Amino acid sequence: MQHSLKTIFPNFSNELITTIEENGSLQDFEAGTILMRTGQYIKNTVLIIKGKIKIYREGEDGGEFLMYYLQPGQACAISMICTAKSEKSQIMAKVVEDATVMMIPLQLMDKWMMEHRSWYEFVIETYRSRFEEVLEVVDNIAFRSMDERLEFYLKRHSDACGCSEVNLSHQEIATELNTSREVVSRLLKKMEQRGLVKLNRNQIELLNFNH
Amino acid sequence: MQHSLKTIFPNFSNELITTIEENGSLQDFEAGTILMRTGQYIKNTVLIIKGKIKIYREGEDGGEFLMYYLQPGQACAISMICTAKSEKSQIMAKVVEDATVMMIPLQLMDKWMMEHRSWYEFVIETYRSRFEEVLEVVDNIAFRSMDERLEFYLKRHSDACGCSEVNLSHQEIATELNTSREVVSRLLKKMEQRGLVKLNRNQIELLNFNH
DNA sequence: TTAGGTCTGTGATAAATGTTACTGTAGGAT
DNA sequence: ATCCTACAGTAACATTTATCACAGACCTAA
C-alpha cells in the first residue's frame, strides 16, 4: 500500500488497520470534486489519506461558508454522525487539493464501534474536535467583526498548512467568509499598513502573527 | 421514583434504566443555576428529566449567544463529548426553568457505550441532532440578516414550548441574539405592522407563523 | 506585441446595525 | 397615592458592511 495507514492513523490498532484495508475502498479525487452535497444521503464514512477537503455550508446565493478543513489522518464527523442514522447531509464537502480517501460502508463504521476500541476512540475524538471547531466558528461570526474574523481565518490557514503563505485570491477568501471581495481587499490593505501581512498577487504572507 | 425514566427515555432498554437508577445521581437545580462554565472540566454527563436548560456561548461583553435548549429526554452532547476525553467545556449551561437532571459519572458513560446498545444509539443520536442544530445556527448568523434571525428565533421558541406566546423581554432576546434591545424593539414593531406578531409587555404572540 | 482575462485597489454611496439619549407606560412596593 | 424600577418606543447619529463604478496591474495565449 502506497500510503501506510499505520503512519497516517497511528492510534489505530493493527487488527483495525487490517480490517480497514480488507473492507474499505481507496479512492482518488481531483481538486474541485464535490464529495458530499447538502441534502444528499450519506452511504460512507470518509477517512482522509492524502489531500485536503473543505467542509462548508452553502448559501442560497452561492456562498461557501467555511466550517473547517479535513486533512490526512482525519475523518468527516458529519459523515460518521449521519451514517449512523443514514441521514441526509447538512453540509458540502469539496476536494481542494487532490485527495485519496478511504471509504467505509456505514454498517461497518457502526459495527467497529463495538469491536475496536481504537476505532471507538477515534470516532469520539473526531466528534469532539469538530464540534469544538464549529463552536469556534460560531464564536467568530457571533461576536467578532470582519477584520478580526479575517485575521482568524488567515491564521487557521497558515496553521493548517504549516507555512506562513496563504495562496488564495481575495475573492476566494470573501466567499468563505460570506462577504465581498472589496471588503476583504480593504481590510487586507489595512493589515498590510499595520505590518501584519505582505500582499502579493494570489498570495498573502503572514508576518507578525504571534499575538 | 417520581419521574419515570422509562417514560422520558422510551428507547432505553430495561437493564439500562436499572443501571442508570443504580449509578446515576438525581439532582434538582433552580432556575438561574449555572451548570457548566466555559473552561470548566466536565465530570458528568447530564440527562434532563425535568425543566429547561440553555446552552450558550458567552461573549466577552456578557452576551449569551443561544446555541440551543435542552428539554426532558435530551442530554448535553458537549458534556458527553468532553467527558469522553475529560476535556474542558467550551460552552455555558444555565437552568432557565427549574430542572431535575440525572448526573452520570464519566467512566460509566464510556463503559455503557459497549454494554448497552440503546445507550450507544442515544449518544450517537444526541451528537447528531446537536451538531445539526449548531449548523443551523451557523447558517443563520452567516447568511441571514437580523430580521430573519429574529423570526427564526421566535419560531424556535414557540416550537420548543408548543405554544404561540413567547414570554421574554426585548432585552433577553437581544442578549441571546447578541444585538441590542433597540434593534429588537424596532424589528418587532415592524413585524407587528406586517401582522406577524402582537406585542404585549413581556410577551410576544405569534400570529401567522406558518410560512 | 497585443488582446482579453483575472486580480487588486479605491472612491462614492447605500443599507444595516449599533449607540446614545430621551420619553412614556405598566406594575409593584411602601 | 407616590415612588421606583423594568420595560418599551423612537429619533438622531455613528459605525460597519455591502454595493456600484471604475482604473491599473499582471498573466497568458494568440
mmCIF file of C-alpha atoms (C1' of nucleotides) in Angstrom, chain B residues 145-146 178-183 186 201, chain C residues 16-22 25-27:
data_model
loop_
_atom_site.group_PDB
_atom_site.id
_atom_site.type_symbol
_atom_site.label_atom_id
_atom_site.label_comp_id
_atom_site.label_asym_id
_atom_site.label_seq_id
_atom_site.Cartn_x
_atom_site.Cartn_y
_atom_site.Cartn_z
ATOM 1 C CA SER B 145 -29.946 39.361 8.445
ATOM 2 C CA MET B 146 -31.214 40.268 11.873
ATOM 3 C CA ASN B 178 -26.046 39.289 20.515
ATOM 4 C CA THR B 179 -27.591 42.531 19.390
ATOM 5 C CA SER B 180 -29.110 45.496 21.247
ATOM 6 C CA ARG B 181 -32.563 45.890 22.694
ATOM 7 C CA GLU B 182 -33.334 48.872 20.459
ATOM 8 C CA VAL B 183 -32.761 46.778 17.358
ATOM 9 C CA ARG B 186 -37.549 48.133 16.074
ATOM 10 C CA ARG B 201 -45.444 43.580 27.950
ATOM 11 C "C1'" DA C 16 -27.962 47.522 8.013
ATOM 12 C "C1'" DT C 17 -26.852 47.592 12.562
ATOM 13 C "C1'" DG C 18 -25.123 49.686 16.871
ATOM 14 C "C1'" DT C 19 -25.200 53.607 20.148
ATOM 15 C "C1'" DT C 20 -26.881 57.472 22.742
ATOM 16 C "C1'" DA C 21 -30.386 59.882 24.628
ATOM 17 C "C1'" DC C 22 -34.698 60.667 25.974
ATOM 18 C "C1'" DT C 25 -46.035 53.342 30.472
ATOM 19 C "C1'" DA C 26 -47.114 49.430 33.443
ATOM 20 C "C1'" DG C 27 -46.743 47.249 37.786
#
